[in-house]
PDB file of C-alpha atoms and ligand atoms in Angstrom:
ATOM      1  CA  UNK K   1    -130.374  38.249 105.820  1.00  0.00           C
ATOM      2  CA  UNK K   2    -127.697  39.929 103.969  1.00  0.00           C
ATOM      3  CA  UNK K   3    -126.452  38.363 100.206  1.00  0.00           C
ATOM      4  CA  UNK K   4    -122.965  36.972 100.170  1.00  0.00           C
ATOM      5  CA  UNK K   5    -119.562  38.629 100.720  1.00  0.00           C
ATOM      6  CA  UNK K   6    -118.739  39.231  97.549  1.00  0.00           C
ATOM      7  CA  UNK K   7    -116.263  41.806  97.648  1.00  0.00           C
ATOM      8  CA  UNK K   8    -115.373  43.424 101.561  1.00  0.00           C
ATOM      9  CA  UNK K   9    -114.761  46.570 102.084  1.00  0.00           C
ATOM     10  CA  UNK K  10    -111.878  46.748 105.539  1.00  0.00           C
ATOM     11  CA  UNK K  11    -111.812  49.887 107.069  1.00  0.00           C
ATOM     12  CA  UNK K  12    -109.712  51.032 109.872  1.00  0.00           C
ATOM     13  CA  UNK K  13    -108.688  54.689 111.516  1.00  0.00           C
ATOM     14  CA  UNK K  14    -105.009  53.491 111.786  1.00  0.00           C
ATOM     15  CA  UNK K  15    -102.599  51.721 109.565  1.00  0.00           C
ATOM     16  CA  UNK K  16    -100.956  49.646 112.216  1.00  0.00           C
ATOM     17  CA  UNK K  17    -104.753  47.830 112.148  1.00  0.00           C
ATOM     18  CA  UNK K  18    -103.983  46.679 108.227  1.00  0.00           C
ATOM     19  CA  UNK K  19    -100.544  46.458 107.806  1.00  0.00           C
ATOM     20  CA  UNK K  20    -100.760  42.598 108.199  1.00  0.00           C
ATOM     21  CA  UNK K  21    -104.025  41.961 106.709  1.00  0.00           C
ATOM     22  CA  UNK K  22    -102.159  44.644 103.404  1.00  0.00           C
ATOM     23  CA  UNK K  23     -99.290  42.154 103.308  1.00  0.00           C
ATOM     24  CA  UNK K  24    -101.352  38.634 103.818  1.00  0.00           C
ATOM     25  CA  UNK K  25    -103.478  40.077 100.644  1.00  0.00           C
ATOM     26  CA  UNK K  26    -102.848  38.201  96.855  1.00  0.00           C
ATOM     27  CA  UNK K  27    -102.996  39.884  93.755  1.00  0.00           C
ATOM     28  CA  UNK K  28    -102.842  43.387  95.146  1.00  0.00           C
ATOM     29  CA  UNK K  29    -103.145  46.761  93.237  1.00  0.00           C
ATOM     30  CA  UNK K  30    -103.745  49.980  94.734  1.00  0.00           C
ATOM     31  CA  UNK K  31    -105.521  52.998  93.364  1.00  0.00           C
ATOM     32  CA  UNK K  32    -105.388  56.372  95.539  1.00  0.00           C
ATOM     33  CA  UNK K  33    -108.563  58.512  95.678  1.00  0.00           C
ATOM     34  CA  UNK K  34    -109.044  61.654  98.169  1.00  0.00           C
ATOM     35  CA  UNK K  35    -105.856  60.841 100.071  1.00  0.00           C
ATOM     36  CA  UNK K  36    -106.577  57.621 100.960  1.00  0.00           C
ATOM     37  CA  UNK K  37    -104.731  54.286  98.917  1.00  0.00           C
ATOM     38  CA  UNK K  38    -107.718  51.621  98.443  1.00  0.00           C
ATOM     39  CA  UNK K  39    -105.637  48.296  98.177  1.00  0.00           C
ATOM     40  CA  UNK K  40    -107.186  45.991  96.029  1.00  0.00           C
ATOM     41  CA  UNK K  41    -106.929  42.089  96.131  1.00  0.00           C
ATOM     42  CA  UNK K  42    -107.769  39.068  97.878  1.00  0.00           C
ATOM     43  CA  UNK K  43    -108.239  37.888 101.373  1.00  0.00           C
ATOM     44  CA  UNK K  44    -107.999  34.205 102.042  1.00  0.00           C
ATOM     45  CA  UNK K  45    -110.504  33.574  98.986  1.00  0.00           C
ATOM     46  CA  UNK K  46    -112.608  36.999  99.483  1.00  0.00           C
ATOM     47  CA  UNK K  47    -112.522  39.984  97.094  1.00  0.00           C
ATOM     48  CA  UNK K  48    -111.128  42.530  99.024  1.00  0.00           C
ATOM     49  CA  UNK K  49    -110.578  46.548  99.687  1.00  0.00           C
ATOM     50  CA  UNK K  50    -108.250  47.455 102.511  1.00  0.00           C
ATOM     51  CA  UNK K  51    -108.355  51.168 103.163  1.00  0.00           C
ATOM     52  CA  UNK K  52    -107.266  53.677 105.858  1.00  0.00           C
ATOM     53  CA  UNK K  53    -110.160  56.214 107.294  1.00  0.00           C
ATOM     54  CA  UNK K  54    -107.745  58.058 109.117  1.00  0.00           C
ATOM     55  CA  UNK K  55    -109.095  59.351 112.249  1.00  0.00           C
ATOM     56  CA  UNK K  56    -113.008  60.771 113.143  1.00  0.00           C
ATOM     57  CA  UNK K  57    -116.578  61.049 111.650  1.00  0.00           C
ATOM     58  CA  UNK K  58    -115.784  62.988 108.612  1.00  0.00           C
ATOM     59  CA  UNK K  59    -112.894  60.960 107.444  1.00  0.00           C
ATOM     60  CA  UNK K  60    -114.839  57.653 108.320  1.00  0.00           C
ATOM     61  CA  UNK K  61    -117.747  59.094 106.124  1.00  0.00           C
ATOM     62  CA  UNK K  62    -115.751  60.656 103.206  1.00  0.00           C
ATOM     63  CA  UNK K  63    -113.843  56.448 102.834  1.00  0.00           C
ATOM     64  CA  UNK K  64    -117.121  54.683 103.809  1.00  0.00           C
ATOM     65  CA  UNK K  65    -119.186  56.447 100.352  1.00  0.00           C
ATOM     66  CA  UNK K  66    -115.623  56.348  98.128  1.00  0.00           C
ATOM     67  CA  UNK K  67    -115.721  52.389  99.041  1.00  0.00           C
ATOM     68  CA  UNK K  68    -119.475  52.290  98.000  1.00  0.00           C
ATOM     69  CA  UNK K  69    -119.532  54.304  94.880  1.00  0.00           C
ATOM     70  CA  UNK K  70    -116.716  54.005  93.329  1.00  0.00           C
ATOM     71  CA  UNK K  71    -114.887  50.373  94.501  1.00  0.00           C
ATOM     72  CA  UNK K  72    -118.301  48.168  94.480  1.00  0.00           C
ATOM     73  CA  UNK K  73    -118.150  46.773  97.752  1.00  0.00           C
ATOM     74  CA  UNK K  74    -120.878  44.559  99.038  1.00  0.00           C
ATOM     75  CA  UNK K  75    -120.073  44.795 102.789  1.00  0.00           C
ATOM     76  CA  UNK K  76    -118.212  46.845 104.733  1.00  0.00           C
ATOM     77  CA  UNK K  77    -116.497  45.775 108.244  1.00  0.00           C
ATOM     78  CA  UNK K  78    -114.800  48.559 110.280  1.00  0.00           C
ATOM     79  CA  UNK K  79    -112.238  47.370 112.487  1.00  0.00           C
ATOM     80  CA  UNK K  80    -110.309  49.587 115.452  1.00  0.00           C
ATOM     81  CA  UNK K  81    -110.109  50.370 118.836  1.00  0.00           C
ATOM     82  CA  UNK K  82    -112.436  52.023 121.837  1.00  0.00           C
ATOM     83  CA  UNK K  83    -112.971  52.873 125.237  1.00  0.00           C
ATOM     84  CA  UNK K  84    -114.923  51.262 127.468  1.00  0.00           C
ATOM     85  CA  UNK K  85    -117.685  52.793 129.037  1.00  0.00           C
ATOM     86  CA  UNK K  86    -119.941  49.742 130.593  1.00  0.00           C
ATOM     87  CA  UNK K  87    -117.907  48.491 133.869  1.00  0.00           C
ATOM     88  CA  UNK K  88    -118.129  45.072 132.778  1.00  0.00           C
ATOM     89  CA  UNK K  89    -116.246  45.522 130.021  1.00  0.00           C
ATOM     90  CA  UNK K  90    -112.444  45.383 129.925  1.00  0.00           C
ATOM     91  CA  UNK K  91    -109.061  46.401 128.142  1.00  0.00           C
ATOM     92  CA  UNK K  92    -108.415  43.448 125.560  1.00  0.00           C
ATOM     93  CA  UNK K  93    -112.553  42.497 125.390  1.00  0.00           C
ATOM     94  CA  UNK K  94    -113.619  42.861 121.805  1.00  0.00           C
ATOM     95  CA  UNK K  95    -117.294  45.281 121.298  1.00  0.00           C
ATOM     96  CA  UNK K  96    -119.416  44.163 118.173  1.00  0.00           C
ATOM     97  CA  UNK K  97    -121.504  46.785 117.707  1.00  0.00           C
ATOM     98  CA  UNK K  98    -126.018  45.894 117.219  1.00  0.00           C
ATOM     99  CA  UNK K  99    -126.339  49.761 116.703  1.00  0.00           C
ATOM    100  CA  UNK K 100    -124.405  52.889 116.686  1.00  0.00           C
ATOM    101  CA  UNK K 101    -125.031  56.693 117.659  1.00  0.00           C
ATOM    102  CA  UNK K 102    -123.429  59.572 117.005  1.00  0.00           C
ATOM    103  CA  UNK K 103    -123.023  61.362 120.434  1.00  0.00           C
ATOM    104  CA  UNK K 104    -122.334  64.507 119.584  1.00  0.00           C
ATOM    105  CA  UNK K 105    -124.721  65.404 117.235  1.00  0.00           C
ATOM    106  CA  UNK K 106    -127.061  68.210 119.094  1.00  0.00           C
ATOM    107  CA  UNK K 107    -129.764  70.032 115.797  1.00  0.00           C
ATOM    108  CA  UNK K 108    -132.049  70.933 119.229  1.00  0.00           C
ATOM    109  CA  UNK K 109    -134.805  72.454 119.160  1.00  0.00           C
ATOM    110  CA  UNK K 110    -134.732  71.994 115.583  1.00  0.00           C
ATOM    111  CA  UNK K 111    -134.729  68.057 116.240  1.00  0.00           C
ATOM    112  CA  UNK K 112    -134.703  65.511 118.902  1.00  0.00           C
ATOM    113  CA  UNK K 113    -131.226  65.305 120.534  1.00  0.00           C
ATOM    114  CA  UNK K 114    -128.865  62.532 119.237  1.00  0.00           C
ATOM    115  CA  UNK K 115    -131.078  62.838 115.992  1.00  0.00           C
ATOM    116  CA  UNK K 116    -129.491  62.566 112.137  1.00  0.00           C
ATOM    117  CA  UNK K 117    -131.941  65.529 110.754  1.00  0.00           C
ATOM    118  CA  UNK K 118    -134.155  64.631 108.105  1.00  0.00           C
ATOM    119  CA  UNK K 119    -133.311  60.663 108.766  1.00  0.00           C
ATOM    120  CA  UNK K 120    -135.667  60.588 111.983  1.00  0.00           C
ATOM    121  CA  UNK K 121    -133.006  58.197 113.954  1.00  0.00           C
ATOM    122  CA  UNK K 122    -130.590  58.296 116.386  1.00  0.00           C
ATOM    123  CA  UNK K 123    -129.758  54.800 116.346  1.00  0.00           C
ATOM    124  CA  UNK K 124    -128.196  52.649 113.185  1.00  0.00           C
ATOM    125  CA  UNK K 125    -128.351  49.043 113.235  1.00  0.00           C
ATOM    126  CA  UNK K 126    -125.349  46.947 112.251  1.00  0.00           C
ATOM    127  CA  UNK K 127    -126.064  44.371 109.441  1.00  0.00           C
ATOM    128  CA  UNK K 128    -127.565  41.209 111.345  1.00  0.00           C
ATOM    129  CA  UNK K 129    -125.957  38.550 109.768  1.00  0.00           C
ATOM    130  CA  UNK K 130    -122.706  40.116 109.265  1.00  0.00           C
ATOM    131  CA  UNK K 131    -122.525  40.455 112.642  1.00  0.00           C
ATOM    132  CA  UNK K 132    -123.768  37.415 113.663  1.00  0.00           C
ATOM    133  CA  UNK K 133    -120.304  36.073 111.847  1.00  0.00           C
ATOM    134  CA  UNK K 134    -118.107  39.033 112.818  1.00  0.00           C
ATOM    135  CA  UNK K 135    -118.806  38.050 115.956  1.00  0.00           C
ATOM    136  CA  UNK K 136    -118.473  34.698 115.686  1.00  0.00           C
ATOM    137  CA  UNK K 137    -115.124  34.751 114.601  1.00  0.00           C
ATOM    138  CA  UNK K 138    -114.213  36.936 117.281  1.00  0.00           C
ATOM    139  CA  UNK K 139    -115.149  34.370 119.780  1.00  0.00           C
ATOM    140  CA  UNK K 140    -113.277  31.817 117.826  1.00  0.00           C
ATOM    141  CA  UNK K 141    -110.257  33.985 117.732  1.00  0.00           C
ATOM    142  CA  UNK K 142    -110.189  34.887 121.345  1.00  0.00           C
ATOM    143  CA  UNK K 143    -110.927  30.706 121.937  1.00  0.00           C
ATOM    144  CA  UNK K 144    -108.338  29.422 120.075  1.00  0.00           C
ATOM    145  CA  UNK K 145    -105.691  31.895 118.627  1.00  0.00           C
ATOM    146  CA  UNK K 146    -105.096  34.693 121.055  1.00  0.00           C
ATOM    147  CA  UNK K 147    -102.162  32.634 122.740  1.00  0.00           C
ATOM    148  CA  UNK K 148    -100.506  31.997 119.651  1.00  0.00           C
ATOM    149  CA  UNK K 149    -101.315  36.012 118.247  1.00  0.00           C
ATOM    150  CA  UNK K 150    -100.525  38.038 121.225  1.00  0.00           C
ATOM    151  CA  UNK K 151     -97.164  37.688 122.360  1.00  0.00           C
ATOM    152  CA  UNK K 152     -97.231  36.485 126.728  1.00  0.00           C
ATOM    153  CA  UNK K 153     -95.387  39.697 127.385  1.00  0.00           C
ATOM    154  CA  UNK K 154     -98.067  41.878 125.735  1.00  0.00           C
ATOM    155  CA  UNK K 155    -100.922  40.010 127.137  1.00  0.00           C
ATOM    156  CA  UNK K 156     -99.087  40.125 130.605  1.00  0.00           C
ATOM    157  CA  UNK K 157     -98.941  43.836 130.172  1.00  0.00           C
ATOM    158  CA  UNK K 158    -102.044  44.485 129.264  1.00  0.00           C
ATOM    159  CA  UNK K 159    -103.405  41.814 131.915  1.00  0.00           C
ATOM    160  CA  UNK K 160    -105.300  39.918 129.172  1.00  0.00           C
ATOM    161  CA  UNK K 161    -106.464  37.020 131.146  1.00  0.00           C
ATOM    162  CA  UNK K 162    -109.735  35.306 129.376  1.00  0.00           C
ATOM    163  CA  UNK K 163    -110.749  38.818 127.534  1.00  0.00           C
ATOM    164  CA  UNK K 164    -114.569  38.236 126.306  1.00  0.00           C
ATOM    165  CA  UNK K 165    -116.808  39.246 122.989  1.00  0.00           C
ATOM    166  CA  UNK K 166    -119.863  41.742 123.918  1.00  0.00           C
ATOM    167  CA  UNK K 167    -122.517  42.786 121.614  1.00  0.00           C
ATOM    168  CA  UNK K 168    -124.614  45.817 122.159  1.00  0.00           C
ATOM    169  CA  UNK K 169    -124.167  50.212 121.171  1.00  0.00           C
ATOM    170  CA  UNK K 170    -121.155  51.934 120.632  1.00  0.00           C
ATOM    171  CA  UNK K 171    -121.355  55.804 120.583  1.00  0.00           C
ATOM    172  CA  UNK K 172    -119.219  57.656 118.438  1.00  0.00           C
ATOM    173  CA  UNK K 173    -117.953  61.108 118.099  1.00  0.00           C
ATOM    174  CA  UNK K 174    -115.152  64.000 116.981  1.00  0.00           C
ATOM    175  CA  UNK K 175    -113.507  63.653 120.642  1.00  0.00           C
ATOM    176  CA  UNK K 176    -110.905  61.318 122.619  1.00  0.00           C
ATOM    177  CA  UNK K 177    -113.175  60.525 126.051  1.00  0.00           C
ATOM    178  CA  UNK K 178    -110.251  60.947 128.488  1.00  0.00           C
ATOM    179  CA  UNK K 179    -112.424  62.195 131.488  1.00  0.00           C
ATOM    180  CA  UNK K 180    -114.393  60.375 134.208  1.00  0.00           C
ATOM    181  CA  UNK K 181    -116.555  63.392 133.999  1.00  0.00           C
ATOM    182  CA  UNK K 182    -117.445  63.026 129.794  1.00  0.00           C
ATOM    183  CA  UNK K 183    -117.179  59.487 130.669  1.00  0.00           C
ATOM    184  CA  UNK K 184    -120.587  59.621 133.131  1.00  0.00           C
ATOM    185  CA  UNK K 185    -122.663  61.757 130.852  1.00  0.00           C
ATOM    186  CA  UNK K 186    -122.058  59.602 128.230  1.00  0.00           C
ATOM    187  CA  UNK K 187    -123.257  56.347 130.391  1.00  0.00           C
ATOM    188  CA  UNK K 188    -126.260  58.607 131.338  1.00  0.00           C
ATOM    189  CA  UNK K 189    -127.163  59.913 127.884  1.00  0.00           C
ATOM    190  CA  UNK K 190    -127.199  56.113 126.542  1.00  0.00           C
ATOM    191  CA  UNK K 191    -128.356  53.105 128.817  1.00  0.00           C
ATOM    192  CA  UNK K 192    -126.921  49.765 127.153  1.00  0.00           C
ATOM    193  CA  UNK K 193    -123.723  51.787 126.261  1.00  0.00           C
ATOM    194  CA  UNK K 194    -120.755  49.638 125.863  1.00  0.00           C
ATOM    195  CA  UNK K 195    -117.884  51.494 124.434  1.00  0.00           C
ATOM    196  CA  UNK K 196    -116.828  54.817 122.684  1.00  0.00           C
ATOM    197  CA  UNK K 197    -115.201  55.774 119.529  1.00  0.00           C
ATOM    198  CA  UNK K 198    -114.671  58.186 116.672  1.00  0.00           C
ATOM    199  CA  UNK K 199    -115.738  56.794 113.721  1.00  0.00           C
ATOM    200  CA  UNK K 200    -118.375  53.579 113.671  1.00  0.00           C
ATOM    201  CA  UNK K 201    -121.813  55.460 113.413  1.00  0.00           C
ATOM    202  CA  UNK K 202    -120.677  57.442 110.772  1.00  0.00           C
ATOM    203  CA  UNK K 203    -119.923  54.651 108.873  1.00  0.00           C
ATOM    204  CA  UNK K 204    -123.485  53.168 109.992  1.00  0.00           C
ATOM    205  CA  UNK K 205    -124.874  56.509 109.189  1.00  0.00           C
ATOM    206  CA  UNK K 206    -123.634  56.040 105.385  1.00  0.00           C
ATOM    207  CA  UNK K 207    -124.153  52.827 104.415  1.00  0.00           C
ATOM    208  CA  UNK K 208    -127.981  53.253 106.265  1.00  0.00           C
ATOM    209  CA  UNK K 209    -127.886  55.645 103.526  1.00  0.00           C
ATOM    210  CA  UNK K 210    -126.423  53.740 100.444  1.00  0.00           C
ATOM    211  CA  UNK K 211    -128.408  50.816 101.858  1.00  0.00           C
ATOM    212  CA  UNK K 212    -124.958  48.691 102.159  1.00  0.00           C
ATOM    213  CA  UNK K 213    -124.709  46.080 105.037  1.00  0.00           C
ATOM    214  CA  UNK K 214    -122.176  46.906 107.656  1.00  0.00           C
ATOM    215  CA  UNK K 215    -120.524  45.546 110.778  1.00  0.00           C
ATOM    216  CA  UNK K 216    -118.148  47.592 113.235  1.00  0.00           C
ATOM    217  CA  UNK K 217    -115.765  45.585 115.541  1.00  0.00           C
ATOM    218  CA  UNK K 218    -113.452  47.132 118.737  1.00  0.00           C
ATOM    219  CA  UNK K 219    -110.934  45.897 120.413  1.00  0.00           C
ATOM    220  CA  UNK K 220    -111.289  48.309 123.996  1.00  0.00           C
ATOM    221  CA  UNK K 221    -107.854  49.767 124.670  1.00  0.00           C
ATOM    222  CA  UNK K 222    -108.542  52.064 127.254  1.00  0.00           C
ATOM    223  CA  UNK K 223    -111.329  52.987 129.985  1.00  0.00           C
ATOM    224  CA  UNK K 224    -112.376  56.423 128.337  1.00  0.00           C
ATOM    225  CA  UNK K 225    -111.193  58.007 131.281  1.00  0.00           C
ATOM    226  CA  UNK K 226    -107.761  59.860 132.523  1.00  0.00           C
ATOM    227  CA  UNK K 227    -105.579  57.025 132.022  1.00  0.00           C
ATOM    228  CA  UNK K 228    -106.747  56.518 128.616  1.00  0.00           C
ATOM    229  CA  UNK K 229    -103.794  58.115 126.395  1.00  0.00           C
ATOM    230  CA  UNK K 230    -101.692  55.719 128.823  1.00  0.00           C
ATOM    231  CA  UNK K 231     -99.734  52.950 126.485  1.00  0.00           C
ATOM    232  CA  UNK K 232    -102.301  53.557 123.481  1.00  0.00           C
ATOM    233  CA  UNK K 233     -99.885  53.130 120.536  1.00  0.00           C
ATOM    234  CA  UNK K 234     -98.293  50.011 122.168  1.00  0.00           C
ATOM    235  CA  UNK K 235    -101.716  48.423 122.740  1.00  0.00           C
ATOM    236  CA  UNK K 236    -102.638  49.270 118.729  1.00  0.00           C
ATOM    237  CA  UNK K 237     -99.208  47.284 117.678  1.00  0.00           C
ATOM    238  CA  UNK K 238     -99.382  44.821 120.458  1.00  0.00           C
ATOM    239  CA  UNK K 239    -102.761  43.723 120.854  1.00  0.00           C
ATOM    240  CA  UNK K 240    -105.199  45.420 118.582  1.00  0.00           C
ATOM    241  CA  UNK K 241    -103.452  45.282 115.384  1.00  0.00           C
ATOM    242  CA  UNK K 242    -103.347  41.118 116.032  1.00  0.00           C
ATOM    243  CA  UNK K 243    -106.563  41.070 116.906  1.00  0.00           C
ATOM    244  CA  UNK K 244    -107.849  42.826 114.043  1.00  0.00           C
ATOM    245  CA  UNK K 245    -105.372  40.319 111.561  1.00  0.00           C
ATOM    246  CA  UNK K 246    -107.253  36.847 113.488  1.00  0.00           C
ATOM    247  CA  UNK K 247    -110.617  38.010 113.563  1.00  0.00           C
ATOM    248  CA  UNK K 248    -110.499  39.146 109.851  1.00  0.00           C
ATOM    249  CA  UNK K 249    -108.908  35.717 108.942  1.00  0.00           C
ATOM    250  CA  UNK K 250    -111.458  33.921 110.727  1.00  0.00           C
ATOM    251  CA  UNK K 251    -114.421  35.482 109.265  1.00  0.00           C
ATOM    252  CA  UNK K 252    -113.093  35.300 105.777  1.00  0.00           C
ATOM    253  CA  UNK K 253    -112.904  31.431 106.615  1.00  0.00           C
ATOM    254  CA  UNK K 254    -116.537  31.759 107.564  1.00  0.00           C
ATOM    255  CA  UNK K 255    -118.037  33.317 104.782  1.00  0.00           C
TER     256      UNK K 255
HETATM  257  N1  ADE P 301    -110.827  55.074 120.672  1.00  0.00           N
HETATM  258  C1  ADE P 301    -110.169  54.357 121.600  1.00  0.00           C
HETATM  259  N2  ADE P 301    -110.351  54.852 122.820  1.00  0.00           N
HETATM  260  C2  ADE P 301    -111.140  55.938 122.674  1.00  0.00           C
HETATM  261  C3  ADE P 301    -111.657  56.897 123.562  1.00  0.00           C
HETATM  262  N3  ADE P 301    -111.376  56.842 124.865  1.00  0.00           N
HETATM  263  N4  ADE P 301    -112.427  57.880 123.056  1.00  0.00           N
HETATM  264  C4  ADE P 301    -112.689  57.945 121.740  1.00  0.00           C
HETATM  265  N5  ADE P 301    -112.213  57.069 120.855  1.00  0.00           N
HETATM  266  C5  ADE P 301    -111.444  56.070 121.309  1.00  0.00           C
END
C-alpha cells in the first residue's frame, strides 16, 4: 500500500479539465517550467500541483518527470477523456485504469511488440490503493452528485442515463482512434481493453520509472470510431470537465 497523499500531483491534457479545480485551489502560486504553469496550493486540505500536459505521450512524459523532480509530488492522478473500445462501455462511463500500454510502440525484432526496451514490460500497473480510492470516489460522484454537476440539458444530450465506473487497461498512443477499422485491431491486439487515449501509459511509464504511485482516470467521450470528433469540445466543458472537478473533490475528502 502506497504512503499518504501528501502533496498530489493533477494532471490533465486540456485546461477546460482544471479550470475549476485552478479556481477552487487556496493559497495558490504558480511557477512556469518548460511551457507548462505548475499551480501551486491547496485542494480541500491536500497539498496540491495542478498542471496542464497538453496533448500526447511526449508532453504527458516531459510534465509527469518535471512534477517528480522538481515539485516533490507524492502521487500523481491524471485526469481526461477517452474512447471507448469495450462495447459495454459507454459515453459518460468513467475508466480507472489497473494497467496501461502504450499501443504504438513497435522496437520488433529488436523486442517483443508493445514492449518499453530495456524495461521488459508492456504493461504498467496503476498504484493499487490510489486507485482503489480514485475509484471510489468516482462511484460516489456518479451516486450522488452527477445530478447536481451536470446540467439535465447536457446529460440529456449526451444520453447520460445511470453512466457506470469500470476498472481494467487503457491503451495509449500519439493518435486520435476515429476509425472502426484502428478501432478492431486495437480490441484484437489487447483482450480486456477498455478505452483509448493519448497520454496515461506514458505517465505510468514514468513514474514506473521514478518509482512514484500513480492513478489515471477517463471520462469516455466518444466511441473511438467515425463519430468520435462529433461534439468533443462540448462534452470536455459539459460533462468531463465536471466530472473531473467531483471526482477530484471527493477523493481529496477521502484521503
Ligand atoms: N481521447 C478521447 N477520445 C479519444 C480517442 N478516440 N482516441 C484517442 N484519444 C482519445
Amino acid at each position: 500500500m502506497s504512503q499518504q497523499i501528501t502533496r498530489l500531483g493533477l494532471v490533465s491534457a486540456l485546461h477546460q479539465e482544471q479550470a475549476g479545480l485552478i479556481e477552487a485551489m487556496q493559497g495558490k502560486q504558480t511557477v512556469t517550467r518548460g511551457m507548462r504553469d505548475y499551480v501551486c496550493g491547496s485542494l480541500w486540505g491536500i497539498e496540491t500541483v495542478c498542471v496542464l500536459s497538453r496533448i500526447g505521450k511526449v508532453a504527458a512524459a516531459a510534465t509527469v518527470a518535471t512534477l517528480i523532480e522538481r515539485f516533490g509530488v507524492s502521487h500523481i492522478v491524471f485526469t481526461g477523456v477517452a474512447g471507448a473500445v469495450d462495447s459495454d462501455v459507454q459515453i459518460g462511463d468513467i475508466v480507472v485504469a489497473d494497467a496501461l500500454v502504450q499501443h504504438d510502440i513497435d522496437a520488433t525484432p529488436l523486442f517483443p511488440r508493445h514492449e518499453v526496451p530495456l524495461l521488459g514490460q508492456s504493461h504498467f500497473a496503476t498504484d493499487v490503493h490510489l486507485t482503489e480510492m480514485l475509484a471510489g470516489a468516482a462511484n460516489d460522484f456518479l451516486g450522488h452528485d452527477l445530478d447536481a454537476s451536470v446540467p439535465a440539458q447536457d446529460r440529456d444530450r449526451f444520453r447520460l442515463s445511470s453512466p457506470r465506473v469500470y476498472r481494467g487497461l487503457i491503451a495509449s498512443g500519439d493518435q486520435f482512434i476515429h476509425t472502426a477499422q484502428r478501432h478492431r485491431e486495437l480490441k484484437a491486439a489487447f483482450p480486456g481493453l477498455l478505452a483509448v487515449e493519448m497520454e496515461g501509459a506514458a505517465v505510468a511509464q514514468v513514474c514506473f520509472e521514478f518509482g512514484m504511485p500513480f492513478s489515471v482516470i477517463r471520462t469516455i467521450s466518444d466511441g473511438a470510431n467515425e463519430a468520435s470528433p462529433h461534439d468533443f469540445m462540448q462534452f470536455i466543458d459539459g460533462v468531463a470537465a465536471r466530472y473531473a472537478f467531483g471526482t477530484v473533490k471527493r477523493l481529496c475528502a477521502a484521503r
